[in-house]
Short mmCIF file of N, CA and C in Angstrom, two decimals:
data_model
loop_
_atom_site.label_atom_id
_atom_site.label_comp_id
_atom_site.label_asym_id
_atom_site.label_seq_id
_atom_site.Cartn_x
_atom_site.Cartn_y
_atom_site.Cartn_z
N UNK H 1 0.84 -1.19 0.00
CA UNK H 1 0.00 0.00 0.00
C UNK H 1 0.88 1.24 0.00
N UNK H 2 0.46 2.37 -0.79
CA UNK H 2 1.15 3.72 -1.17
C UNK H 2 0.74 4.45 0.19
N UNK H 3 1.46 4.93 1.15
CA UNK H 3 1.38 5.51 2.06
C UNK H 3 1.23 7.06 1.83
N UNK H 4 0.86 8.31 2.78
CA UNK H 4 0.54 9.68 2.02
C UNK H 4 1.71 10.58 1.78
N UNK H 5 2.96 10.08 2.14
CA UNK H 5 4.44 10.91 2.15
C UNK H 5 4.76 9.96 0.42
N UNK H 6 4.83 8.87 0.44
CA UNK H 6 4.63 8.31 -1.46
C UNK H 6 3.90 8.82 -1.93
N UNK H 7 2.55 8.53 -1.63
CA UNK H 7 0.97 9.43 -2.84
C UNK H 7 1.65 10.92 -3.08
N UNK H 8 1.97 11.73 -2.48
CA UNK H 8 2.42 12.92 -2.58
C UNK H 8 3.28 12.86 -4.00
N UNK H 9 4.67 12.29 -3.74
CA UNK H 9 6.01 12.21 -4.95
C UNK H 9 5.37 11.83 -5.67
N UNK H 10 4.19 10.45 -5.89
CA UNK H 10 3.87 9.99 -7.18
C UNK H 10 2.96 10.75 -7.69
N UNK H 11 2.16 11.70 -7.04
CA UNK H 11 1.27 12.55 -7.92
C UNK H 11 2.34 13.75 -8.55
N UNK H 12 3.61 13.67 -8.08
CA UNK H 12 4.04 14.66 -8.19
C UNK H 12 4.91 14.69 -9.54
N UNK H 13 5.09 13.44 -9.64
CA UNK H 13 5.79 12.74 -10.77
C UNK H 13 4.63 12.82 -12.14
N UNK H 14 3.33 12.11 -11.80
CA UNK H 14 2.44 11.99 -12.62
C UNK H 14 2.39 13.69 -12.77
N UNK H 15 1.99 14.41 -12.19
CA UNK H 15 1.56 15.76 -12.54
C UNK H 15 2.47 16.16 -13.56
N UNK H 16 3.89 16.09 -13.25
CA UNK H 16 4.89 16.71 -14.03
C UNK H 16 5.04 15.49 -15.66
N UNK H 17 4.32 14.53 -15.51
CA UNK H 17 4.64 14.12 -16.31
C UNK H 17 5.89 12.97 -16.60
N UNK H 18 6.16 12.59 -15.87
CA UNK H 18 7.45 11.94 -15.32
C UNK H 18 6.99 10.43 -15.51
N UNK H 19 7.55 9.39 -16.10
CA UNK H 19 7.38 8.26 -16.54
C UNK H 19 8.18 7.55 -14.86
N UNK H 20 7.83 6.55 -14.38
CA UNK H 20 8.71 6.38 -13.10
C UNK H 20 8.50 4.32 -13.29
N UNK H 21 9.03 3.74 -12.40
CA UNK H 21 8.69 2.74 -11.65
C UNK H 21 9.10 2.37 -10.56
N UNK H 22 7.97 2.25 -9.52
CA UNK H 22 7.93 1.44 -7.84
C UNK H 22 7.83 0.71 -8.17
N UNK H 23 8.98 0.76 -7.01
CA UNK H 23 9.37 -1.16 -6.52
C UNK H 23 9.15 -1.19 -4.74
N UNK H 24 8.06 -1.62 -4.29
CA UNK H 24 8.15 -1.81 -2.62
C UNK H 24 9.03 -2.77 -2.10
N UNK H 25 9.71 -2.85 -1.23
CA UNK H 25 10.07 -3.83 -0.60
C UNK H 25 10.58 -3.31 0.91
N UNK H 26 10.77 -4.35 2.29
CA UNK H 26 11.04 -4.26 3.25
C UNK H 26 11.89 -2.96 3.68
N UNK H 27 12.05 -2.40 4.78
CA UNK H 27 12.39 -1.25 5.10
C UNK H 27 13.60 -1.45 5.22
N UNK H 28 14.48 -0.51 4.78
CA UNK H 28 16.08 -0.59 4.46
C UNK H 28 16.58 0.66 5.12
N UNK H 29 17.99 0.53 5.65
CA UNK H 29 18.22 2.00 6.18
C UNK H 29 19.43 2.25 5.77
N UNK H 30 20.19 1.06 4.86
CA UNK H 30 21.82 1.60 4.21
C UNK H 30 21.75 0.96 2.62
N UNK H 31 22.80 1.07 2.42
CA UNK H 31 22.96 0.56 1.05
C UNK H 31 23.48 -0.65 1.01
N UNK H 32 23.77 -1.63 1.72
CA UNK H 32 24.23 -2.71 2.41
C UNK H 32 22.89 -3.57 2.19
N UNK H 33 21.94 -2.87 2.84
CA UNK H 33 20.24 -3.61 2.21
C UNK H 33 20.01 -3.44 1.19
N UNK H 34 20.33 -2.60 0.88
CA UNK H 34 19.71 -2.15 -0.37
C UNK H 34 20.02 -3.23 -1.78
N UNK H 35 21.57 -3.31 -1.03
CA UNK H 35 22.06 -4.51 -2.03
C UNK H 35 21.55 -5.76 -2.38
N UNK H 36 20.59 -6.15 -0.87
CA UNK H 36 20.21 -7.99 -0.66
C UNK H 36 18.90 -7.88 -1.66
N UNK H 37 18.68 -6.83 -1.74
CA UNK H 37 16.68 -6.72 -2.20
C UNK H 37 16.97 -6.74 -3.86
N UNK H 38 15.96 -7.45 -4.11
CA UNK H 38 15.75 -8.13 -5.50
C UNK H 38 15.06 -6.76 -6.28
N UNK H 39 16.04 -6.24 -6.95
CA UNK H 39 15.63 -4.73 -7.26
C UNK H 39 15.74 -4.97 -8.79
N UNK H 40 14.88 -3.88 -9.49
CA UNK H 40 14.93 -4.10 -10.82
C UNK H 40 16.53 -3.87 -11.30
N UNK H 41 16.63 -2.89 -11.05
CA UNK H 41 17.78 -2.00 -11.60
C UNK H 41 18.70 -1.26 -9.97
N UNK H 42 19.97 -2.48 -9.75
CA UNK H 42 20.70 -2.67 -8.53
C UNK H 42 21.54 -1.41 -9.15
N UNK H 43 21.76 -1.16 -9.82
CA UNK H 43 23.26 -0.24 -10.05
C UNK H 43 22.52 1.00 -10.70
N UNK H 44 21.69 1.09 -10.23
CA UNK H 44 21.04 2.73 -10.09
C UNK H 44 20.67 3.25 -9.18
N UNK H 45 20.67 3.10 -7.93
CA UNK H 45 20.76 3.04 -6.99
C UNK H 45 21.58 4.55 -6.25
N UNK H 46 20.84 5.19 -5.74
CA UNK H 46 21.98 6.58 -5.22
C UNK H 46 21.95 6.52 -3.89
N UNK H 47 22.78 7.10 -3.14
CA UNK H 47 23.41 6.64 -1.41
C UNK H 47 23.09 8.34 -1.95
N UNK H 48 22.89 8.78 -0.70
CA UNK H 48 21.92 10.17 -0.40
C UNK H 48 22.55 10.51 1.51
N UNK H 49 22.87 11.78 0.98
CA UNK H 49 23.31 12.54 2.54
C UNK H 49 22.97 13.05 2.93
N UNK H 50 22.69 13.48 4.24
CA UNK H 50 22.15 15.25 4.77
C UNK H 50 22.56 15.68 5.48
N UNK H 51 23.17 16.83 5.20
CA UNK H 51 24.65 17.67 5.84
C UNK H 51 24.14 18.48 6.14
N UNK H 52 25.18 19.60 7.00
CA UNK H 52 25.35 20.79 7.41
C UNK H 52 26.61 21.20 7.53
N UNK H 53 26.63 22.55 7.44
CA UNK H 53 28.03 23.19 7.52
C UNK H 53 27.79 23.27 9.28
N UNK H 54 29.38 24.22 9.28
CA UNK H 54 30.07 24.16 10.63
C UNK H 54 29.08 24.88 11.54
N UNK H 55 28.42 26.35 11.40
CA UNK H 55 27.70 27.26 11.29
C UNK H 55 25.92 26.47 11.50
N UNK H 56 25.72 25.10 11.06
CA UNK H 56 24.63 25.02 11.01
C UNK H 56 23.53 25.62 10.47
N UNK H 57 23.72 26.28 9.58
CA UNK H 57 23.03 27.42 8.93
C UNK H 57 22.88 27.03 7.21
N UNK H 58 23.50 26.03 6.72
CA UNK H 58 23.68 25.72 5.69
C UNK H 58 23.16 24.78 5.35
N UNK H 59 22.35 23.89 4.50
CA UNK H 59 21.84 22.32 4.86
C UNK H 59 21.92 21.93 2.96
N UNK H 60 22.61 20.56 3.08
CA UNK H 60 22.60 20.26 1.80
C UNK H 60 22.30 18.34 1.93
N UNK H 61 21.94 18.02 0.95
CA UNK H 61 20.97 16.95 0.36
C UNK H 61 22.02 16.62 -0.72
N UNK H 62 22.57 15.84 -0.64
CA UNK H 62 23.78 15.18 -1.46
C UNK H 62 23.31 13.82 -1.96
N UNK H 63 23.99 13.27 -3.27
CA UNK H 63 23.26 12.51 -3.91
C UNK H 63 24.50 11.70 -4.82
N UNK H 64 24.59 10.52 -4.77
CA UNK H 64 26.55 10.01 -5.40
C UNK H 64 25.67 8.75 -5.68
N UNK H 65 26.34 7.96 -7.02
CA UNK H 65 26.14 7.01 -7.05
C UNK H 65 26.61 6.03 -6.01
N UNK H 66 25.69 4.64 -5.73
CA UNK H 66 25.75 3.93 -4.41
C UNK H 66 27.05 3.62 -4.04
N UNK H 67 27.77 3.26 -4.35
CA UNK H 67 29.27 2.52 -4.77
C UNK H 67 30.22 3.82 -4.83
N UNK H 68 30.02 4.71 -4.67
CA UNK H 68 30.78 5.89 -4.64
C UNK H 68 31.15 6.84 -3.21
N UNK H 69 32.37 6.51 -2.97
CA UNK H 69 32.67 7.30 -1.16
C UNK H 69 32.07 9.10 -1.58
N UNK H 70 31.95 9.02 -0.38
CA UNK H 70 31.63 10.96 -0.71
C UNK H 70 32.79 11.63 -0.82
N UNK H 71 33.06 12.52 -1.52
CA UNK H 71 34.25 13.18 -1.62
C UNK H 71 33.85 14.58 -0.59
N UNK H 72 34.79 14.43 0.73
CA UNK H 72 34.29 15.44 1.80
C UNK H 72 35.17 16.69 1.33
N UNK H 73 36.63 16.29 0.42
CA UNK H 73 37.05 17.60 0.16
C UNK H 73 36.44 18.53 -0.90
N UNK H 74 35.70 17.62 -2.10
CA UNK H 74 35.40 18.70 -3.02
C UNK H 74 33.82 19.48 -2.19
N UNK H 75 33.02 18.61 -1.68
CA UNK H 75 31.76 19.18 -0.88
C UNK H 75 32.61 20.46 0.07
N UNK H 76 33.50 20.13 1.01
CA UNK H 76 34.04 21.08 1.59
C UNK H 76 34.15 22.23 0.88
N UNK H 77 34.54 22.71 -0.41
CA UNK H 77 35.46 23.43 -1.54
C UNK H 77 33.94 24.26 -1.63
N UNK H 78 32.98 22.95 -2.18
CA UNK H 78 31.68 23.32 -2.65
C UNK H 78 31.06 25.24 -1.62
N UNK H 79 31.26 23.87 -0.43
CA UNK H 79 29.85 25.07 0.88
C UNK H 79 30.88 25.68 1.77
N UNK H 80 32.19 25.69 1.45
CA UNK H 80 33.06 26.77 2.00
C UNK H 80 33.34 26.26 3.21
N UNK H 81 32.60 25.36 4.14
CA UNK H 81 33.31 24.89 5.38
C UNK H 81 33.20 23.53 5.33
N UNK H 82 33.12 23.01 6.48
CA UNK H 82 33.38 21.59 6.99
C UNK H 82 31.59 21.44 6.91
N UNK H 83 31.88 20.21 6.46
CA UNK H 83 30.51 19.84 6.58
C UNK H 83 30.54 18.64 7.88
N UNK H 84 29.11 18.12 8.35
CA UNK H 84 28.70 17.34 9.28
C UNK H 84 27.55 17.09 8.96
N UNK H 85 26.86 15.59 9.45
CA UNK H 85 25.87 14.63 9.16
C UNK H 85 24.85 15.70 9.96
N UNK H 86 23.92 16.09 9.30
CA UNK H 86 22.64 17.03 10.00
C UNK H 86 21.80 15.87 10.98
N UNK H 87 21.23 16.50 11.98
CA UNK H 87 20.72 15.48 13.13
C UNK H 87 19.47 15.31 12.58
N UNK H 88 18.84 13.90 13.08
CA UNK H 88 17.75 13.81 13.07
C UNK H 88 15.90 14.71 13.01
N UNK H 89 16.58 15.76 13.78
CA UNK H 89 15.40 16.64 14.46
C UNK H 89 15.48 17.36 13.13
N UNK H 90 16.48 17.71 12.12
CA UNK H 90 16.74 19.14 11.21
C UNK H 90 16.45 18.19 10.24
N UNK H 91 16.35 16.59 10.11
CA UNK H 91 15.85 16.10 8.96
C UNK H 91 14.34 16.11 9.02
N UNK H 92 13.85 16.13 9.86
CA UNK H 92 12.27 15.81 9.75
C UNK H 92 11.77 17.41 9.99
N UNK H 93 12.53 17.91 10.46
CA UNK H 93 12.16 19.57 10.24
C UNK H 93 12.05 19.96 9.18
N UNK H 94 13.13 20.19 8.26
CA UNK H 94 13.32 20.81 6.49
C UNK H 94 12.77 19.57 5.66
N UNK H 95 13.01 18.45 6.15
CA UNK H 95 12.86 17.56 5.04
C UNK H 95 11.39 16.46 4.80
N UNK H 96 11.06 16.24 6.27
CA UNK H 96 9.82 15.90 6.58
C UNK H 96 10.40 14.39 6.36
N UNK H 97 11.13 14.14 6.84
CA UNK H 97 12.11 12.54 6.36
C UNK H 97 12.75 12.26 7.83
N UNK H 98 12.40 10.60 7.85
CA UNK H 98 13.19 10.09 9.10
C UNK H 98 14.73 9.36 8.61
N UNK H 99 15.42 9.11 9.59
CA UNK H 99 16.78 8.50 9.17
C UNK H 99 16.64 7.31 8.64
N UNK H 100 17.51 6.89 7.23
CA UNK H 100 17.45 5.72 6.44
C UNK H 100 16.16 6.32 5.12
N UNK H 101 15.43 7.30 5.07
CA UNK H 101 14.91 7.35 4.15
C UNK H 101 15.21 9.14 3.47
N UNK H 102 16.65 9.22 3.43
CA UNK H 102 16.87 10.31 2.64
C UNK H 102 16.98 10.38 1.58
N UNK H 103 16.24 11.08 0.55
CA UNK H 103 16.26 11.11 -0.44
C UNK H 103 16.12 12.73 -1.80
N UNK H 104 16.50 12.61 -2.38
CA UNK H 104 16.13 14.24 -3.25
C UNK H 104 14.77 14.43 -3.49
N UNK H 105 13.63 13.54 -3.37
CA UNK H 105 12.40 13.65 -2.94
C UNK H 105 12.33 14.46 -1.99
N UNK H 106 13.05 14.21 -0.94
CA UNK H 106 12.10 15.20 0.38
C UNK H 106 12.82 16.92 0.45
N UNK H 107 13.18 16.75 -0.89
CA UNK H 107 13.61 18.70 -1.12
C UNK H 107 11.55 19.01 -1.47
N UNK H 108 10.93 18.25 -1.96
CA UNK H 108 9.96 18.59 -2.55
C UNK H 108 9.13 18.88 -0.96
N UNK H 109 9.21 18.41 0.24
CA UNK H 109 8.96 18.71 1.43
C UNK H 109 9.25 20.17 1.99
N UNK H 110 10.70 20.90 2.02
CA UNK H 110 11.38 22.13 1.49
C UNK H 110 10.70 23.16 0.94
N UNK H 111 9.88 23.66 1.79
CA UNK H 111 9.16 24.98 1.08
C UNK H 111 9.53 26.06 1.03
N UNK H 112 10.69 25.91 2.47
CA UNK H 112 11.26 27.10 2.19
C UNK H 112 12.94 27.60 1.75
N UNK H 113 12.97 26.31 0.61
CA UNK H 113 14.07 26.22 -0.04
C UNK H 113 15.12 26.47 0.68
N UNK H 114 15.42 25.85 2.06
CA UNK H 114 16.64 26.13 3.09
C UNK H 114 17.85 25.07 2.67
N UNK H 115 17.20 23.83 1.73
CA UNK H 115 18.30 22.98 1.36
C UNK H 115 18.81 22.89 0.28
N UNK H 116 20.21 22.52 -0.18
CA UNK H 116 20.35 22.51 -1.13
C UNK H 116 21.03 21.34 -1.65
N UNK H 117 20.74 21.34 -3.21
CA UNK H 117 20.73 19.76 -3.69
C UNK H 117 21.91 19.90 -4.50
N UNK H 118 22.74 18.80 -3.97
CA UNK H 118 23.91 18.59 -4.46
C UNK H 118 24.24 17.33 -5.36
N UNK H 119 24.29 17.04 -6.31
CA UNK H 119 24.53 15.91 -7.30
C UNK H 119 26.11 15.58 -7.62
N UNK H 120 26.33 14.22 -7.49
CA UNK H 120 27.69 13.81 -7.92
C UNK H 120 27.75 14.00 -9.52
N UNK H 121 28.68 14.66 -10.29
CA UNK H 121 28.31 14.74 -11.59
C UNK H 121 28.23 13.61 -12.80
N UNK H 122 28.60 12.37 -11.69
CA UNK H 122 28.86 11.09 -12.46
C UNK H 122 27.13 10.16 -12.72
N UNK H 123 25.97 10.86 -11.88
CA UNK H 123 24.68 10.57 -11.52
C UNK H 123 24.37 11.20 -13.41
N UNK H 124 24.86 12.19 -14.28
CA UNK H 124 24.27 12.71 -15.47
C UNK H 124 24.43 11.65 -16.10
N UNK H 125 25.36 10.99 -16.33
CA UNK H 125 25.97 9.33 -17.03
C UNK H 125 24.83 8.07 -16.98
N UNK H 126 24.13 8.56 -16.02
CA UNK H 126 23.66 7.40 -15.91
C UNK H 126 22.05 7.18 -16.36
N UNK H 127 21.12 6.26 -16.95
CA UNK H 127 20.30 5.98 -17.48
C UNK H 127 18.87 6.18 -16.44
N UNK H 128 19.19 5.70 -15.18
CA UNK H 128 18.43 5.41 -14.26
C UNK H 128 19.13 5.85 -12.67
N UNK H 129 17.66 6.31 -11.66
CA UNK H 129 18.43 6.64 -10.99
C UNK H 129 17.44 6.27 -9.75
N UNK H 130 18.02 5.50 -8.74
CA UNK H 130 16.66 4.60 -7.66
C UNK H 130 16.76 5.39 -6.56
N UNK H 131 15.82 5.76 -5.97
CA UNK H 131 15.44 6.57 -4.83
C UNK H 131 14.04 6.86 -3.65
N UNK H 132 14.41 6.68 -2.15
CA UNK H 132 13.29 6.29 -2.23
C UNK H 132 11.75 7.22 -2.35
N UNK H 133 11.09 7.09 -2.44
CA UNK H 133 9.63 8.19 -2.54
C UNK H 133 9.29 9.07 -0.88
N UNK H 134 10.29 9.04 -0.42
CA UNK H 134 10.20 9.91 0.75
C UNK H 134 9.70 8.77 2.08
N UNK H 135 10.52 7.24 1.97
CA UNK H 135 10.14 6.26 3.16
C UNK H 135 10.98 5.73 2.06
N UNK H 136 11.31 4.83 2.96
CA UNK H 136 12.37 3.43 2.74
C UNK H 136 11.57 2.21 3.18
N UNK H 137 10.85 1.70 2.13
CA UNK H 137 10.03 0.69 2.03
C UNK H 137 9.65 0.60 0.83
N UNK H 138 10.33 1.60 -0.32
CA UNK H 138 9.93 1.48 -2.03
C UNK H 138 11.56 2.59 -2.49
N UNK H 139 11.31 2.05 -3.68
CA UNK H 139 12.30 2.79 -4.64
C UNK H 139 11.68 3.07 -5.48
N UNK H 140 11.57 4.05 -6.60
CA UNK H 140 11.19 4.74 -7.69
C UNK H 140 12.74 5.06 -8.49
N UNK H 141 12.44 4.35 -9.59
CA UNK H 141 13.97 4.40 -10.22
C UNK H 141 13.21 5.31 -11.81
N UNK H 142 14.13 6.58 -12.27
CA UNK H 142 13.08 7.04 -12.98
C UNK H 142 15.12 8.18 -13.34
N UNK H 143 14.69 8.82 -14.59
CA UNK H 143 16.01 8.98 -15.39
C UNK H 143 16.21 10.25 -14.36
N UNK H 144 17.76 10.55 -14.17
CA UNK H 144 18.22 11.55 -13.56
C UNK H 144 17.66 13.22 -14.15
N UNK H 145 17.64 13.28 -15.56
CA UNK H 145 17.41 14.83 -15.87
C UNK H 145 16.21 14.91 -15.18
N UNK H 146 15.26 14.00 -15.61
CA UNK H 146 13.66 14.03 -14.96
C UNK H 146 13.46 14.35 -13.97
N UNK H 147 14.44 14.26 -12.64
CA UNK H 147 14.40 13.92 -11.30
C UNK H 147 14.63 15.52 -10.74
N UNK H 148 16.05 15.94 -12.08
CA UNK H 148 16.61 16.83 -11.93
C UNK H 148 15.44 18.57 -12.34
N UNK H 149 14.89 17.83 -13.37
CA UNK H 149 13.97 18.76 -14.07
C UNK H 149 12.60 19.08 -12.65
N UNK H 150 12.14 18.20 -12.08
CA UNK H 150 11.46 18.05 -10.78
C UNK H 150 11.54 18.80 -9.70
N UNK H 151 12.77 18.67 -9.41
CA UNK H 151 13.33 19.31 -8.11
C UNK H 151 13.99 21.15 -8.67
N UNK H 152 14.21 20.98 -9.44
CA UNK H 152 14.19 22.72 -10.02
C UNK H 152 12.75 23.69 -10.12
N UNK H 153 12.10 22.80 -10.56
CA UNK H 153 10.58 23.39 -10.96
C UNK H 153 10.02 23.66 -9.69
N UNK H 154 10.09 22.67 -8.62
CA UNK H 154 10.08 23.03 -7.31
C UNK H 154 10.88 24.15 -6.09
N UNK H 155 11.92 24.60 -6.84
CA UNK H 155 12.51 25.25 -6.24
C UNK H 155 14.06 25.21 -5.45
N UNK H 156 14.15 23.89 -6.37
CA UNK H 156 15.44 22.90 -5.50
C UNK H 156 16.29 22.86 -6.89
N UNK H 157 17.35 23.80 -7.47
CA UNK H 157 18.03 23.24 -8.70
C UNK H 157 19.25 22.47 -8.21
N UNK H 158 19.28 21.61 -8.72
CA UNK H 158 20.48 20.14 -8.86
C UNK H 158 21.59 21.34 -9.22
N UNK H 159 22.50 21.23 -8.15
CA UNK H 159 23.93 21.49 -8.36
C UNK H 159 25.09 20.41 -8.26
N UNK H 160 25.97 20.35 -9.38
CA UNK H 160 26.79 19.23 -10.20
C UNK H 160 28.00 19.75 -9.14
N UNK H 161 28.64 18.82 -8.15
CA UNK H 161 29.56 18.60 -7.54
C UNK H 161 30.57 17.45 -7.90
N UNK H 162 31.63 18.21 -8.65
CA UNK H 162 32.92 17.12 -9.33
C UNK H 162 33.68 16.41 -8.40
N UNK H 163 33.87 15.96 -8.44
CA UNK H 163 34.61 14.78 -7.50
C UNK H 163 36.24 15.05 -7.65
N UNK H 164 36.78 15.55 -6.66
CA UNK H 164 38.01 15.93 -7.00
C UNK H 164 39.10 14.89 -6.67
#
């Protein structure tokens, strides 16, 4: 069953026009699960962060293919300081998202555009891109520009972070 934090992304997808496919399965909170689950498309798959600078004043939504370490120096370079894992309380605050289900979906939560979306630039390469619908109990794997085209129209533009 489509829960009302999913119904939301998928009308949001359908509205915009966005071709997608869900896949439900058991609740996952790393990419370690993510791996065991009988997924359409395993290597589309994006490992998703939610940071803050030193200042706390800064909040970014990072997005690398799964299999890819985060590069903390070029993000550093990116937001000018040190970044750190944003707490729990500032994810369900800005993002309306509990831990294990971060995703560039819950920028669409973000009304008041306080976060910002950071993309590995190696995510444009790729055909497909799995993520979950704002809960970790489904993936929606659906092409990166689309995702990218989504979250701009909303107010969230995808910024391309090179991997240094």
């Amino acid at each position: 069953t489509v829960s009302e934090k999913q119904d939301r992304v998928l009308r949001a997808l359908e509205t915009a026009g966005i071709s997608y496919t869900l896949t439900e399965h058991p609740a996952v909170h790393t990419i370690e699960e993510m791996d065991v689950l009988p997924l359409p498309y395993p290597e589309a798959v994006l490992k998703n962060l939610f940071l803050q600078d030193a200042g706390e004043e800064r909040f970014f939504l990072v997005s690398l293919p799964k299999d890819r370490r985060a590069d903390w120096k070029a993000l550093r370079t990116y937001a000018g300081s040190r970044l750190s894992f944003a707490g729990e309380e500032r994810l369900a605050a800005l993002l309306g998202l509990e831990r294990g289900s971060v995703t560039p979906f819950g920028a669409l939560n973000d009304t008041e555009s306080r976060v910002e979306v950071l993309w590995d630039t190696d995510i444009r390469e790729m055909p497909l891109v799995g993520v979950h619908p704002c809960e970790n109990t489904a993936t929606v794997f659906l092409p990166p520009g689309d995702l990218a085209r989504l979250l701009n129209a909303c107010g969230h533009p995808v910024r391309w972070v090179v991997p240094s």
